[in-house]
Amino acid sequence: MAASLDTVFSALADPTRREILRMLLEDDMAVTDVAEPFEMSLAAISKHLVILAGAGLITQEKRGRVKWCKLEPDALKAASVWMQGFGQFEPVNLDAFEAFLARELGEEASG
Amino acid sequence: MAASLDTVFSALADPTRREILRMLLEDDMAVTDVAEPFEMSLAAISKHLVILAGAGLITQEKRGRVKWCKLEPDALKAASVWMQGFGQFEPVNLDAFEAFLARELGEEASG
DNA sequence: CCCATATTCAACCGATCGGTTGACGAATGG
DNA sequence: CCATTCGTCAACCGATCGGTTGAATATGGG
């Protein structure tokens, strides 16, 4: 479950895989539907999905013939925390602070 | 300067390079000193440093014979922002909020 | 000047990566 | 039952990766 920083960062290093994550942000998808917009084989996409699952960034559940892919954003947490360790060098980081507040408060207001 | 997400994430995917960044968090270092704690050749470390510089995560400045390596934490910003796009799925993320506040306020208090 | 130090370059190596293709297995439905 | 759809497996390919070694290129100091 808790994948290493190695696997998470290397999973994120490929633009196809990042695009897949972005697509899954909107909704869960079947493997075939994930592959559709890409100009590469289904097998290639299937491999990318295995790598994303190995990094914990998605989970896959088979229902009938169809394997559904679901984003698991929590897997980014360890990587994010690691990166935050370097943020202390930024003078105040007001931008990030405001973005953070806007997101949290916006969520509270609308949820 | 502004490196791609590809180069940043793949630079971060290697544990040796992450350890180098961690070392540079404490202070600027010469190439030879960066290499010292690792059980691999100087040339290998030199290559790692080139990759980190290519990703914008460090800069290197030659003074005399010695090439100094300096952390550039801002290079993590784009990657961090990209990752934050997935954070909205986390219910409230109080942990991150508190960590953020602690860091920012702690800096203000001690600075 | 000459030698030591600091770092990179160049060639090489085996392993992994990202892709292909074709065969295969598993579930669906007329 | 049989054709079809969904997805993976296996073998293969060229390219890139992470490492080595040895030579080359500065630079500094006595």
PDB file of N, CA and C in Angstrom, chain A residues 1-13 21 55-57 72-87, chain B residues 8-9 12-13 18 21 76 79-84 86 90:
ATOM      1  N   MET A   1       0.837  -1.200   0.000  1.00  0.00           N
ATOM      2  CA  MET A   1       0.000   0.000   0.000  1.00  0.00           C
ATOM      3  C   MET A   1       0.875   1.254   0.000  1.00  0.00           C
ATOM      4  N   ALA A   2       1.587   1.438   1.110  1.00  0.00           N
ATOM      5  CA  ALA A   2       2.442   2.622   1.209  1.00  0.00           C
ATOM      6  C   ALA A   2       3.667   2.433   0.317  1.00  0.00           C
ATOM      7  N   ALA A   3       3.606   2.997  -0.870  1.00  0.00           N
ATOM      8  CA  ALA A   3       4.699   2.822  -1.816  1.00  0.00           C
ATOM      9  C   ALA A   3       5.854   3.751  -1.463  1.00  0.00           C
ATOM     10  N   SER A   4       7.024   3.400  -1.968  1.00  0.00           N
ATOM     11  CA  SER A   4       8.217   4.188  -1.658  1.00  0.00           C
ATOM     12  C   SER A   4       8.248   5.472  -2.472  1.00  0.00           C
ATOM     13  N   LEU A   5       9.059   6.399  -2.017  1.00  0.00           N
ATOM     14  CA  LEU A   5       9.264   7.630  -2.777  1.00  0.00           C
ATOM     15  C   LEU A   5       9.810   7.300  -4.162  1.00  0.00           C
ATOM     16  N   ASP A   6      10.672   6.306  -4.222  1.00  0.00           N
ATOM     17  CA  ASP A   6      11.214   5.871  -5.518  1.00  0.00           C
ATOM     18  C   ASP A   6      10.096   5.588  -6.508  1.00  0.00           C
ATOM     19  N   THR A   7       9.176   4.705  -6.107  1.00  0.00           N
ATOM     20  CA  THR A   7       8.145   4.282  -7.055  1.00  0.00           C
ATOM     21  C   THR A   7       7.172   5.415  -7.368  1.00  0.00           C
ATOM     22  N   VAL A   8       6.854   6.230  -6.371  1.00  0.00           N
ATOM     23  CA  VAL A   8       5.921   7.328  -6.613  1.00  0.00           C
ATOM     24  C   VAL A   8       6.534   8.349  -7.569  1.00  0.00           C
ATOM     25  N   PHE A   9       7.755   8.790  -7.270  1.00  0.00           N
ATOM     26  CA  PHE A   9       8.358   9.809  -8.126  1.00  0.00           C
ATOM     27  C   PHE A   9       8.611   9.271  -9.532  1.00  0.00           C
ATOM     28  N   SER A  10       9.054   8.032  -9.644  1.00  0.00           N
ATOM     29  CA  SER A  10       9.323   7.550 -10.998  1.00  0.00           C
ATOM     30  C   SER A  10       8.017   7.309 -11.755  1.00  0.00           C
ATOM     31  N   ALA A  11       6.955   6.957 -11.035  1.00  0.00           N
ATOM     32  CA  ALA A  11       5.655   6.855 -11.702  1.00  0.00           C
ATOM     33  C   ALA A  11       5.228   8.220 -12.234  1.00  0.00           C
ATOM     34  N   LEU A  12       5.486   9.254 -11.465  1.00  0.00           N
ATOM     35  CA  LEU A  12       5.075  10.607 -11.865  1.00  0.00           C
ATOM     36  C   LEU A  12       5.969  11.191 -12.968  1.00  0.00           C
ATOM     37  N   ALA A  13       7.106  10.564 -13.204  1.00  0.00           N
ATOM     38  CA  ALA A  13       8.076  11.143 -14.138  1.00  0.00           C
ATOM     39  C   ALA A  13       7.656  10.997 -15.597  1.00  0.00           C
ATOM     40  N   LEU A  21      -3.481  10.134 -14.692  1.00  0.00           N
ATOM     41  CA  LEU A  21      -3.942  10.569 -13.373  1.00  0.00           C
ATOM     42  C   LEU A  21      -4.910  11.737 -13.512  1.00  0.00           C
ATOM     43  N   ALA A  55       2.705   2.065  -7.517  1.00  0.00           N
ATOM     44  CA  ALA A  55       3.067   3.243  -6.720  1.00  0.00           C
ATOM     45  C   ALA A  55       1.945   3.642  -5.773  1.00  0.00           C
ATOM     46  N   GLY A  56       0.827   2.928  -5.848  1.00  0.00           N
ATOM     47  CA  GLY A  56      -0.297   3.245  -4.970  1.00  0.00           C
ATOM     48  C   GLY A  56      -1.117   4.433  -5.441  1.00  0.00           C
ATOM     49  N   LEU A  57      -0.793   4.951  -6.604  1.00  0.00           N
ATOM     50  CA  LEU A  57      -1.476   6.166  -7.078  1.00  0.00           C
ATOM     51  C   LEU A  57      -2.870   5.872  -7.612  1.00  0.00           C
ATOM     52  N   GLU A  72      -6.042   7.364  -6.366  1.00  0.00           N
ATOM     53  CA  GLU A  72      -5.805   7.302  -4.922  1.00  0.00           C
ATOM     54  C   GLU A  72      -4.875   8.444  -4.522  1.00  0.00           C
ATOM     55  N   PRO A  73      -5.432   9.634  -4.396  1.00  0.00           N
ATOM     56  CA  PRO A  73      -4.583  10.818  -4.210  1.00  0.00           C
ATOM     57  C   PRO A  73      -3.764  10.793  -2.921  1.00  0.00           C
ATOM     58  N   ASP A  74      -4.200  10.010  -1.935  1.00  0.00           N
ATOM     59  CA  ASP A  74      -3.439   9.942  -0.686  1.00  0.00           C
ATOM     60  C   ASP A  74      -2.019   9.435  -0.905  1.00  0.00           C
ATOM     61  N   ALA A  75      -1.814   8.680  -1.984  1.00  0.00           N
ATOM     62  CA  ALA A  75      -0.481   8.137  -2.240  1.00  0.00           C
ATOM     63  C   ALA A  75       0.534   9.238  -2.496  1.00  0.00           C
ATOM     64  N   LEU A  76       0.034  10.418  -2.818  1.00  0.00           N
ATOM     65  CA  LEU A  76       0.949  11.536  -3.056  1.00  0.00           C
ATOM     66  C   LEU A  76       1.428  12.158  -1.757  1.00  0.00           C
ATOM     67  N   LYS A  77       0.825  11.744  -0.654  1.00  0.00           N
ATOM     68  CA  LYS A  77       1.088  12.420   0.608  1.00  0.00           C
ATOM     69  C   LYS A  77       2.559  12.353   1.012  1.00  0.00           C
ATOM     70  N   ALA A  78       3.116  11.134   1.020  1.00  0.00           N
ATOM     71  CA  ALA A  78       4.509  10.976   1.458  1.00  0.00           C
ATOM     72  C   ALA A  78       5.436  11.815   0.581  1.00  0.00           C
ATOM     73  N   ALA A  79       5.194  11.764  -0.725  1.00  0.00           N
ATOM     74  CA  ALA A  79       6.029  12.538  -1.642  1.00  0.00           C
ATOM     75  C   ALA A  79       5.873  14.028  -1.375  1.00  0.00           C
ATOM     76  N   SER A  80       4.650  14.428  -1.134  1.00  0.00           N
ATOM     77  CA  SER A  80       4.378  15.846  -0.881  1.00  0.00           C
ATOM     78  C   SER A  80       5.068  16.315   0.390  1.00  0.00           C
ATOM     79  N   VAL A  81       4.972  15.479   1.430  1.00  0.00           N
ATOM     80  CA  VAL A  81       5.626  15.824   2.697  1.00  0.00           C
ATOM     81  C   VAL A  81       7.132  15.941   2.501  1.00  0.00           C
ATOM     82  N   TRP A  82       7.689  14.992   1.763  1.00  0.00           N
ATOM     83  CA  TRP A  82       9.134  15.040   1.501  1.00  0.00           C
ATOM     84  C   TRP A  82       9.493  16.365   0.839  1.00  0.00           C
ATOM     85  N   MET A  83       8.725  16.745  -0.160  1.00  0.00           N
ATOM     86  CA  MET A  83       9.024  17.981  -0.882  1.00  0.00           C
ATOM     87  C   MET A  83       8.851  19.216   0.007  1.00  0.00           C
ATOM     88  N   GLN A  84       7.883  19.141   0.915  1.00  0.00           N
ATOM     89  CA  GLN A  84       7.658  20.291   1.788  1.00  0.00           C
ATOM     90  C   GLN A  84       8.869  20.571   2.660  1.00  0.00           C
ATOM     91  N   GLY A  85       9.678  19.538   2.890  1.00  0.00           N
ATOM     92  CA  GLY A  85      10.885  19.729   3.682  1.00  0.00           C
ATOM     93  C   GLY A  85      11.830  20.746   3.075  1.00  0.00           C
ATOM     94  N   PHE A  86      11.656  21.012   1.784  1.00  0.00           N
ATOM     95  CA  PHE A  86      12.522  21.980   1.113  1.00  0.00           C
ATOM     96  C   PHE A  86      11.863  23.337   0.991  1.00  0.00           C
ATOM     97  N   GLY A  87      10.590  23.399   1.329  1.00  0.00           N
ATOM     98  CA  GLY A  87       9.856  24.647   1.189  1.00  0.00           C
ATOM     99  C   GLY A  87      10.275  25.689   2.200  1.00  0.00           C
TER     100      GLY A  87
ATOM    101  N   VAL B   8      12.085  17.041 -13.343  1.00  0.00           N
ATOM    102  CA  VAL B   8      12.071  17.176 -11.887  1.00  0.00           C
ATOM    103  C   VAL B   8      11.688  15.862 -11.225  1.00  0.00           C
ATOM    104  N   PHE B   9      10.578  15.271 -11.667  1.00  0.00           N
ATOM    105  CA  PHE B   9      10.147  14.027 -11.029  1.00  0.00           C
ATOM    106  C   PHE B   9      11.163  12.912 -11.249  1.00  0.00           C
ATOM    107  N   LEU B  12      13.993  13.295  -8.941  1.00  0.00           N
ATOM    108  CA  LEU B  12      13.643  12.947  -7.563  1.00  0.00           C
ATOM    109  C   LEU B  12      13.446  11.445  -7.365  1.00  0.00           C
ATOM    110  N   ALA B  13      13.357  10.700  -8.455  1.00  0.00           N
ATOM    111  CA  ALA B  13      13.049   9.277  -8.352  1.00  0.00           C
ATOM    112  C   ALA B  13      14.225   8.448  -7.854  1.00  0.00           C
ATOM    113  N   ARG B  18      18.048  12.155  -4.040  1.00  0.00           N
ATOM    114  CA  ARG B  18      17.280  12.737  -2.922  1.00  0.00           C
ATOM    115  C   ARG B  18      18.181  12.948  -1.712  1.00  0.00           C
ATOM    116  N   LEU B  21      20.216  16.033  -2.192  1.00  0.00           N
ATOM    117  CA  LEU B  21      19.419  17.233  -1.918  1.00  0.00           C
ATOM    118  C   LEU B  21      19.310  17.465  -0.415  1.00  0.00           C
ATOM    119  N   LEU B  76      11.138  22.981  -6.999  1.00  0.00           N
ATOM    120  CA  LEU B  76      10.114  22.008  -6.621  1.00  0.00           C
ATOM    121  C   LEU B  76       8.709  22.577  -6.745  1.00  0.00           C
ATOM    122  N   ALA B  79       6.306  21.210  -9.515  1.00  0.00           N
ATOM    123  CA  ALA B  79       5.942  19.838  -9.192  1.00  0.00           C
ATOM    124  C   ALA B  79       4.974  19.810  -8.019  1.00  0.00           C
ATOM    125  N   SER B  80       5.244  20.644  -7.040  1.00  0.00           N
ATOM    126  CA  SER B  80       4.389  20.697  -5.853  1.00  0.00           C
ATOM    127  C   SER B  80       2.981  21.166  -6.217  1.00  0.00           C
ATOM    128  N   VAL B  81       2.927  22.195  -7.063  1.00  0.00           N
ATOM    129  CA  VAL B  81       1.620  22.702  -7.500  1.00  0.00           C
ATOM    130  C   VAL B  81       0.856  21.623  -8.252  1.00  0.00           C
ATOM    131  N   TRP B  82       1.568  20.912  -9.133  1.00  0.00           N
ATOM    132  CA  TRP B  82       0.913  19.839  -9.882  1.00  0.00           C
ATOM    133  C   TRP B  82       0.304  18.833  -8.913  1.00  0.00           C
ATOM    134  N   MET B  83       1.082  18.444  -7.902  1.00  0.00           N
ATOM    135  CA  MET B  83       0.603  17.450  -6.942  1.00  0.00           C
ATOM    136  C   MET B  83      -0.565  17.973  -6.124  1.00  0.00           C
ATOM    137  N   GLN B  84      -0.535  19.277  -5.828  1.00  0.00           N
ATOM    138  CA  GLN B  84      -1.623  19.839  -5.027  1.00  0.00           C
ATOM    139  C   GLN B  84      -2.960  19.726  -5.744  1.00  0.00           C
ATOM    140  N   PHE B  86      -4.216  17.281  -6.815  1.00  0.00           N
ATOM    141  CA  PHE B  86      -4.860  16.035  -6.410  1.00  0.00           C
ATOM    142  C   PHE B  86      -5.233  16.062  -4.939  1.00  0.00           C
ATOM    143  N   GLU B  90      -8.546  15.050  -0.564  1.00  0.00           N
ATOM    144  CA  GLU B  90      -8.427  14.731   0.851  1.00  0.00           C
ATOM    145  C   GLU B  90      -9.467  15.536   1.619  1.00  0.00           C
TER     146      GLU B  90
END
